[in-house]
PDB file of C-alpha atoms in Angstrom:
ATOM      1  CA  GLN A1406     189.254 -35.542 246.368  1.00 80.00           C
ATOM      2  CA  GLN A1407     188.323 -38.586 244.305  1.00 87.00           C
ATOM      3  CA  LYS A1408     185.612 -40.785 245.804  1.00 91.00           C
ATOM      4  CA  VAL A1409     185.180 -44.327 244.555  1.00 94.00           C
ATOM      5  CA  GLN A1410     182.182 -46.332 245.714  1.00 95.00           C
ATOM      6  CA  GLN A1411     181.343 -49.930 244.932  1.00 97.00           C
ATOM      7  CA  SER A1412     178.106 -51.858 245.094  1.00 96.00           C
ATOM      8  CA  PRO A1413     176.930 -54.206 246.294  1.00 97.00           C
ATOM      9  CA  GLU A1414     179.056 -54.628 249.423  1.00 95.00           C
ATOM     10  CA  SER A1415     178.647 -58.370 249.120  1.00 96.00           C
ATOM     11  CA  LEU A1416     177.269 -60.664 246.474  1.00 97.00           C
ATOM     12  CA  THR A1417     176.504 -64.365 246.446  1.00 97.00           C
ATOM     13  CA  VAL A1418     175.952 -66.190 243.173  1.00 96.00           C
ATOM     14  CA  SER A1419     175.743 -69.789 242.117  1.00 95.00           C
ATOM     15  CA  GLU A1420     178.491 -71.340 240.063  1.00 95.00           C
ATOM     16  CA  GLY A1421     177.885 -70.583 236.398  1.00 89.00           C
ATOM     17  CA  ALA A1422     175.568 -67.579 236.932  1.00 93.00           C
ATOM     18  CA  MET A1423     176.753 -64.155 235.784  1.00 94.00           C
ATOM     19  CA  ALA A1424     178.127 -61.889 238.532  1.00 97.00           C
ATOM     20  CA  SER A1425     177.852 -58.109 238.071  1.00 98.00           C
ATOM     21  CA  LEU A1426     179.726 -55.565 240.170  1.00 98.00           C
ATOM     22  CA  ASN A1427     179.408 -51.779 240.071  1.00 98.00           C
ATOM     23  CA  CYS A1428     181.751 -48.872 240.696  1.00 98.00           C
ATOM     24  CA  THR A1429     181.051 -45.141 240.661  1.00 97.00           C
ATOM     25  CA  PHE A1430     183.681 -42.406 240.809  1.00 96.00           C
ATOM     26  CA  SER A1431     183.483 -38.687 241.413  1.00 94.00           C
ATOM     27  CA  ASP A1432     186.266 -37.186 239.288  1.00 90.00           C
ATOM     28  CA  GLY A1433     185.096 -36.738 235.718  1.00 90.00           C
ATOM     29  CA  THR A1434     188.676 -36.344 234.466  1.00 89.00           C
ATOM     30  CA  SER A1435     189.465 -39.936 235.453  1.00 91.00           C
ATOM     31  CA  ASN A1436     190.756 -41.907 232.502  1.00 89.00           C
ATOM     32  CA  ASN A1437     192.356 -45.043 233.894  1.00 91.00           C
ATOM     33  CA  PHE A1438     190.279 -47.840 235.376  1.00 94.00           C
ATOM     34  CA  ARG A1439     191.218 -51.270 236.599  1.00 95.00           C
ATOM     35  CA  TRP A1440     189.540 -54.096 238.399  1.00 97.00           C
ATOM     36  CA  TYR A1441     191.619 -56.029 240.920  1.00 95.00           C
ATOM     37  CA  ARG A1442     190.892 -59.179 242.887  1.00 96.00           C
ATOM     38  CA  GLN A1443     192.108 -59.896 246.409  1.00 92.00           C
ATOM     39  CA  HIS A1444     191.994 -63.333 247.991  1.00 90.00           C
ATOM     40  CA  SER A1445     191.873 -63.336 251.823  1.00 79.00           C
ATOM     41  CA  ALA A1446     193.938 -60.219 252.632  1.00 63.00           C
ATOM     42  CA  LYS A1447     196.679 -61.204 250.222  1.00 73.00           C
ATOM     43  CA  GLY A1448     198.116 -59.072 247.456  1.00 80.00           C
ATOM     44  CA  LEU A1449     195.984 -57.844 244.615  1.00 89.00           C
ATOM     45  CA  GLU A1450     195.962 -59.175 241.064  1.00 91.00           C
ATOM     46  CA  VAL A1451     194.703 -57.132 238.147  1.00 93.00           C
ATOM     47  CA  LEU A1452     191.845 -58.605 236.135  1.00 96.00           C
ATOM     48  CA  VAL A1453     191.042 -56.060 233.443  1.00 96.00           C
ATOM     49  CA  SER A1454     192.059 -52.510 232.508  1.00 94.00           C
ATOM     50  CA  ILE A1455     189.911 -50.045 230.557  1.00 95.00           C
ATOM     51  CA  PHE A1456     190.740 -46.529 229.382  1.00 92.00           C
ATOM     52  CA  SER A1457     187.899 -45.472 227.079  1.00 94.00           C
ATOM     53  CA  ASP A1458     184.137 -45.785 227.036  1.00 96.00           C
ATOM     54  CA  GLY A1459     182.767 -49.128 226.013  1.00 97.00           C
ATOM     55  CA  GLU A1460     183.687 -52.660 226.805  1.00 97.00           C
ATOM     56  CA  LYS A1461     186.931 -54.541 227.457  1.00 97.00           C
ATOM     57  CA  GLU A1462     187.095 -58.309 227.824  1.00 97.00           C
ATOM     58  CA  GLU A1463     189.842 -60.378 229.450  1.00 96.00           C
ATOM     59  CA  GLY A1464     188.835 -64.027 229.492  1.00 96.00           C
ATOM     60  CA  ARG A1465     185.742 -64.410 231.673  1.00 97.00           C
ATOM     61  CA  PHE A1466     186.026 -60.826 232.952  1.00 98.00           C
ATOM     62  CA  THR A1467     184.405 -57.925 231.086  1.00 98.00           C
ATOM     63  CA  ALA A1468     184.582 -54.281 232.119  1.00 98.00           C
ATOM     64  CA  HIS A1469     182.101 -51.650 230.924  1.00 98.00           C
ATOM     65  CA  LEU A1470     182.963 -47.963 231.200  1.00 98.00           C
ATOM     66  CA  ASN A1471     180.588 -45.015 230.905  1.00 97.00           C
ATOM     67  CA  ARG A1472     182.539 -41.922 231.861  1.00 95.00           C
ATOM     68  CA  ALA A1473     179.575 -39.580 231.357  1.00 95.00           C
ATOM     69  CA  ASN A1474     177.719 -41.522 234.053  1.00 96.00           C
ATOM     70  CA  LEU A1475     180.872 -41.847 236.196  1.00 97.00           C
ATOM     71  CA  HIS A1476     180.368 -45.582 236.197  1.00 97.00           C
ATOM     72  CA  VAL A1477     182.424 -48.669 235.511  1.00 98.00           C
ATOM     73  CA  SER A1478     181.231 -52.225 235.987  1.00 98.00           C
ATOM     74  CA  LEU A1479     182.700 -55.706 236.011  1.00 98.00           C
ATOM     75  CA  HIS A1480     180.894 -58.783 234.754  1.00 98.00           C
ATOM     76  CA  ILE A1481     182.171 -62.238 235.514  1.00 97.00           C
ATOM     77  CA  ARG A1482     180.971 -64.919 233.148  1.00 96.00           C
ATOM     78  CA  GLU A1483     180.568 -68.470 234.508  1.00 96.00           C
ATOM     79  CA  PRO A1484     181.984 -67.709 237.947  1.00 96.00           C
ATOM     80  CA  GLN A1485     183.592 -70.548 239.860  1.00 95.00           C
ATOM     81  CA  PRO A1486     184.075 -71.076 243.611  1.00 95.00           C
ATOM     82  CA  SER A1487     187.738 -70.120 243.135  1.00 94.00           C
ATOM     83  CA  ASP A1488     186.530 -66.658 242.065  1.00 95.00           C
ATOM     84  CA  SER A1489     185.306 -66.048 245.616  1.00 96.00           C
ATOM     85  CA  ALA A1490     187.280 -63.011 246.732  1.00 95.00           C
ATOM     86  CA  VAL A1491     187.064 -59.264 247.250  1.00 94.00           C
ATOM     87  CA  TYR A1492     186.922 -57.262 244.015  1.00 97.00           C
ATOM     88  CA  LEU A1493     188.317 -53.754 243.991  1.00 96.00           C
ATOM     89  CA  CYS A1494     187.772 -50.994 241.484  1.00 96.00           C
ATOM     90  CA  ALA A1495     190.776 -48.692 240.977  1.00 94.00           C
ATOM     91  CA  VAL A1496     190.559 -45.238 239.392  1.00 93.00           C
ATOM     92  CA  SER A1497     193.140 -42.626 238.472  1.00 88.00           C
ATOM     93  CA  SER A1498     193.459 -39.583 236.229  1.00 81.00           C
ATOM     94  CA  SER A1499     196.229 -38.170 234.093  1.00 73.00           C
ATOM     95  CA  ASN A1500     196.910 -35.264 236.458  1.00 70.00           C
ATOM     96  CA  THR A1501     197.830 -37.428 239.447  1.00 69.00           C
ATOM     97  CA  ASN A1502     200.095 -40.314 240.224  1.00 63.00           C
ATOM     98  CA  LYS A1503     197.621 -41.624 242.755  1.00 77.00           C
ATOM     99  CA  VAL A1504     195.315 -44.603 242.278  1.00 86.00           C
ATOM    100  CA  VAL A1505     192.195 -44.524 244.430  1.00 89.00           C
ATOM    101  CA  PHE A1506     190.551 -47.806 245.292  1.00 92.00           C
ATOM    102  CA  GLY A1507     186.885 -48.447 245.901  1.00 94.00           C
ATOM    103  CA  THR A1508     185.350 -49.906 248.990  1.00 89.00           C
ATOM    104  CA  GLY A1509     185.270 -53.415 247.526  1.00 93.00           C
ATOM    105  CA  THR A1510     182.669 -56.063 246.781  1.00 96.00           C
ATOM    106  CA  ARG A1511     182.971 -59.408 248.506  1.00 95.00           C
ATOM    107  CA  LEU A1512     181.916 -62.103 246.058  1.00 97.00           C
ATOM    108  CA  GLN A1513     180.997 -65.606 247.115  1.00 97.00           C
ATOM    109  CA  VAL A1514     180.417 -68.238 244.446  1.00 96.00           C
ATOM    110  CA  LEU A1515     178.526 -71.274 245.639  1.00 96.00           C
ATOM    111  CA  PRO A1516     179.139 -74.674 244.026  1.00 94.00           C
TER     112      PRO A1516
ATOM    113  CA  ASP B 213     208.638 -66.521 242.819  1.00 67.00           C
ATOM    114  CA  PRO B 214     207.187 -63.343 244.281  1.00 73.00           C
ATOM    115  CA  LYS B 215     208.442 -60.261 242.464  1.00 91.00           C
ATOM    116  CA  ILE B 216     207.636 -57.876 245.287  1.00 94.00           C
ATOM    117  CA  ILE B 217     208.950 -58.995 248.638  1.00 95.00           C
ATOM    118  CA  GLN B 218     207.593 -57.547 251.840  1.00 96.00           C
ATOM    119  CA  LYS B 219     209.062 -58.280 255.253  1.00 96.00           C
ATOM    120  CA  PRO B 220     207.982 -59.180 257.786  1.00 96.00           C
ATOM    121  CA  LYS B 221     204.705 -60.797 256.840  1.00 94.00           C
ATOM    122  CA  TYR B 222     203.328 -60.431 260.363  1.00 96.00           C
ATOM    123  CA  LEU B 223     204.473 -58.282 263.240  1.00 96.00           C
ATOM    124  CA  VAL B 224     203.239 -57.302 266.661  1.00 97.00           C
ATOM    125  CA  ALA B 225     204.343 -54.109 268.341  1.00 97.00           C
ATOM    126  CA  VAL B 226     203.583 -52.283 271.542  1.00 97.00           C
ATOM    127  CA  THR B 227     202.161 -48.782 271.656  1.00 97.00           C
ATOM    128  CA  GLY B 228     204.869 -46.142 271.412  1.00 97.00           C
ATOM    129  CA  SER B 229     207.444 -48.346 269.717  1.00 97.00           C
ATOM    130  CA  GLU B 230     208.906 -48.054 266.225  1.00 97.00           C
ATOM    131  CA  LYS B 231     208.891 -50.509 263.337  1.00 97.00           C
ATOM    132  CA  ILE B 232     210.240 -50.640 259.802  1.00 97.00           C
ATOM    133  CA  LEU B 233     208.421 -52.438 257.017  1.00 97.00           C
ATOM    134  CA  ILE B 234     210.649 -53.639 254.207  1.00 97.00           C
ATOM    135  CA  CYS B 235     209.761 -53.691 250.521  1.00 97.00           C
ATOM    136  CA  GLU B 236     211.883 -54.788 247.578  1.00 97.00           C
ATOM    137  CA  GLN B 237     210.701 -55.183 244.013  1.00 96.00           C
ATOM    138  CA  TYR B 238     212.406 -57.181 241.299  1.00 95.00           C
ATOM    139  CA  LEU B 239     210.282 -56.081 238.373  1.00 93.00           C
ATOM    140  CA  GLY B 240     212.592 -53.301 237.234  1.00 92.00           C
ATOM    141  CA  HIS B 241     209.907 -50.730 237.944  1.00 91.00           C
ATOM    142  CA  ASN B 242     210.563 -47.042 238.478  1.00 89.00           C
ATOM    143  CA  ALA B 243     207.605 -46.183 240.690  1.00 90.00           C
ATOM    144  CA  MET B 244     206.784 -47.623 244.109  1.00 92.00           C
ATOM    145  CA  TYR B 245     203.939 -47.084 246.539  1.00 92.00           C
ATOM    146  CA  TRP B 246     202.623 -47.843 249.981  1.00 94.00           C
ATOM    147  CA  TYR B 247     198.985 -48.578 250.689  1.00 93.00           C
ATOM    148  CA  ARG B 248     197.238 -49.402 253.931  1.00 94.00           C
ATOM    149  CA  GLN B 249     194.240 -51.651 254.434  1.00 92.00           C
ATOM    150  CA  SER B 250     192.360 -51.887 257.703  1.00 90.00           C
ATOM    151  CA  ALA B 251     189.102 -53.469 258.690  1.00 81.00           C
ATOM    152  CA  LYS B 252     187.366 -50.098 258.856  1.00 70.00           C
ATOM    153  CA  LYS B 253     188.566 -48.540 255.612  1.00 79.00           C
ATOM    154  CA  PRO B 254     189.168 -49.491 251.984  1.00 82.00           C
ATOM    155  CA  LEU B 255     192.654 -49.818 250.562  1.00 89.00           C
ATOM    156  CA  GLU B 256     194.112 -46.404 251.255  1.00 90.00           C
ATOM    157  CA  PHE B 257     196.896 -44.674 249.340  1.00 89.00           C
ATOM    158  CA  MET B 258     199.806 -43.469 251.500  1.00 92.00           C
ATOM    159  CA  PHE B 259     202.853 -42.581 249.374  1.00 89.00           C
ATOM    160  CA  SER B 260     204.114 -42.727 245.837  1.00 88.00           C
ATOM    161  CA  TYR B 261     207.763 -42.573 244.775  1.00 89.00           C
ATOM    162  CA  SER B 262     209.190 -42.278 241.306  1.00 86.00           C
ATOM    163  CA  TYR B 263     212.927 -42.708 240.684  1.00 86.00           C
ATOM    164  CA  GLN B 264     213.412 -42.612 244.458  1.00 86.00           C
ATOM    165  CA  LYS B 265     211.728 -39.227 244.809  1.00 88.00           C
ATOM    166  CA  LEU B 266     208.513 -38.592 246.695  1.00 88.00           C
ATOM    167  CA  MET B 267     205.690 -37.804 244.273  1.00 84.00           C
ATOM    168  CA  ASP B 268     202.607 -37.815 246.450  1.00 82.00           C
ATOM    169  CA  ASN B 269     201.884 -38.137 250.131  1.00 84.00           C
ATOM    170  CA  GLN B 270     198.419 -38.619 251.547  1.00 78.00           C
ATOM    171  CA  THR B 271     199.438 -39.597 255.068  1.00 70.00           C
ATOM    172  CA  ALA B 272     198.458 -37.004 257.632  1.00 68.00           C
ATOM    173  CA  SER B 273     201.002 -38.052 260.214  1.00 88.00           C
ATOM    174  CA  SER B 274     204.747 -37.486 260.069  1.00 91.00           C
ATOM    175  CA  ARG B 275     205.096 -40.702 262.066  1.00 95.00           C
ATOM    176  CA  PHE B 276     205.067 -42.489 258.725  1.00 95.00           C
ATOM    177  CA  GLN B 277     208.322 -42.015 256.824  1.00 94.00           C
ATOM    178  CA  PRO B 278     209.168 -43.837 253.603  1.00 93.00           C
ATOM    179  CA  GLN B 279     212.830 -44.564 252.955  1.00 93.00           C
ATOM    180  CA  SER B 280     214.302 -45.387 249.555  1.00 91.00           C
ATOM    181  CA  SER B 281     217.931 -46.469 249.774  1.00 89.00           C
ATOM    182  CA  LYS B 282     217.910 -48.063 246.320  1.00 89.00           C
ATOM    183  CA  LYS B 283     215.741 -47.745 243.261  1.00 87.00           C
ATOM    184  CA  ASN B 284     214.012 -51.054 243.957  1.00 93.00           C
ATOM    185  CA  HIS B 285     213.567 -50.482 247.705  1.00 95.00           C
ATOM    186  CA  LEU B 286     210.900 -48.515 249.500  1.00 95.00           C
ATOM    187  CA  ASP B 287     210.779 -49.168 253.223  1.00 96.00           C
ATOM    188  CA  LEU B 288     208.245 -47.637 255.590  1.00 96.00           C
ATOM    189  CA  GLN B 289     209.306 -46.479 259.032  1.00 96.00           C
ATOM    190  CA  ILE B 290     206.532 -45.996 261.565  1.00 96.00           C
ATOM    191  CA  THR B 291     207.317 -44.295 264.864  1.00 97.00           C
ATOM    192  CA  ALA B 292     205.328 -43.813 268.072  1.00 97.00           C
ATOM    193  CA  LEU B 293     202.993 -46.639 267.096  1.00 97.00           C
ATOM    194  CA  LYS B 294     199.334 -46.461 268.073  1.00 96.00           C
ATOM    195  CA  PRO B 295     196.663 -49.201 268.114  1.00 95.00           C
ATOM    196  CA  ASP B 296     194.921 -47.392 265.231  1.00 93.00           C
ATOM    197  CA  ASP B 297     197.985 -48.104 263.102  1.00 95.00           C
ATOM    198  CA  SER B 298     197.001 -51.775 263.125  1.00 95.00           C
ATOM    199  CA  ALA B 299     196.461 -52.702 259.494  1.00 95.00           C
ATOM    200  CA  THR B 300     197.940 -54.596 256.592  1.00 94.00           C
ATOM    201  CA  TYR B 301     200.448 -52.463 254.722  1.00 96.00           C
ATOM    202  CA  PHE B 302     200.869 -53.203 251.038  1.00 95.00           C
ATOM    203  CA  CYS B 303     203.789 -52.196 248.904  1.00 95.00           C
ATOM    204  CA  ALA B 304     203.208 -51.845 245.166  1.00 93.00           C
ATOM    205  CA  SER B 305     205.147 -50.861 242.077  1.00 92.00           C
ATOM    206  CA  SER B 306     204.503 -49.855 238.485  1.00 89.00           C
ATOM    207  CA  GLN B 307     206.657 -49.475 235.408  1.00 85.00           C
ATOM    208  CA  ALA B 308     205.910 -45.785 235.018  1.00 74.00           C
ATOM    209  CA  THR B 309     203.358 -43.649 236.774  1.00 66.00           C
ATOM    210  CA  ALA B 310     200.348 -45.388 238.235  1.00 57.00           C
ATOM    211  CA  ASN B 311     198.135 -43.663 235.717  1.00 61.00           C
ATOM    212  CA  THR B 312     199.769 -45.376 232.788  1.00 61.00           C
ATOM    213  CA  GLY B 313     200.811 -48.707 234.218  1.00 70.00           C
ATOM    214  CA  GLN B 314     199.054 -51.210 236.374  1.00 83.00           C
ATOM    215  CA  LEU B 315     200.084 -51.684 239.969  1.00 88.00           C
ATOM    216  CA  TYR B 316     201.759 -54.877 241.135  1.00 91.00           C
ATOM    217  CA  PHE B 317     201.316 -55.647 244.811  1.00 92.00           C
ATOM    218  CA  GLY B 318     203.266 -57.495 247.430  1.00 94.00           C
ATOM    219  CA  GLU B 319     201.471 -59.816 249.823  1.00 92.00           C
ATOM    220  CA  GLY B 320     201.448 -57.287 252.608  1.00 94.00           C
ATOM    221  CA  SER B 321     202.798 -56.863 256.124  1.00 96.00           C
ATOM    222  CA  LYS B 322     200.152 -57.269 258.785  1.00 95.00           C
ATOM    223  CA  LEU B 323     200.878 -55.019 261.750  1.00 96.00           C
ATOM    224  CA  THR B 324     199.140 -55.373 265.097  1.00 96.00           C
ATOM    225  CA  VAL B 325     199.764 -52.702 267.703  1.00 97.00           C
ATOM    226  CA  LEU B 326     198.877 -53.628 271.277  1.00 96.00           C
TER     227      LEU B 326
END
């Protein structure tokens, strides 16, 4: 059973400072990773998708994947107060149609 | 315009009653899902459907029954409601399987069971 853990549980940064979020997963066959954002119990929006080791950038959002270490991270460059939300890591593998979400990191960006 | 419509947005039910959560997607997707999010747990996978057929089911209780009358519909019937069922239920869809395509989410139906 896939386990996806995120850290930290909550993070406060000042506007303009880099925000870094972490996600670890347990299934080494996982090959599909996405970061989603959720504002105040609303629907989720995808930020960045990554499928191979290395880095993937989408605007101010950059994902880093290291499958050997079972780790994927999200870095938010120049965060703004409107980026305050819960960030969710989502992991799946080619042998399942199920996406498992992490526990979430609540980000607060102070002006 | 929202592409995945969930109804109702909020609902209150009494213990033991039955409710149906509606989900329609207008993205032309072939796969649909239900997820549950409560205060105590992360976003939790419940069901996945592809071409109106059940692909995966992680819900322990038979009180939760998905219903797909059309390709772009996946309703969720919940019977014998319990207070622990209180949560926000999210419907999602993807073009193909979730492993190859990203998930698109509705805004959720928040259920409170008294």
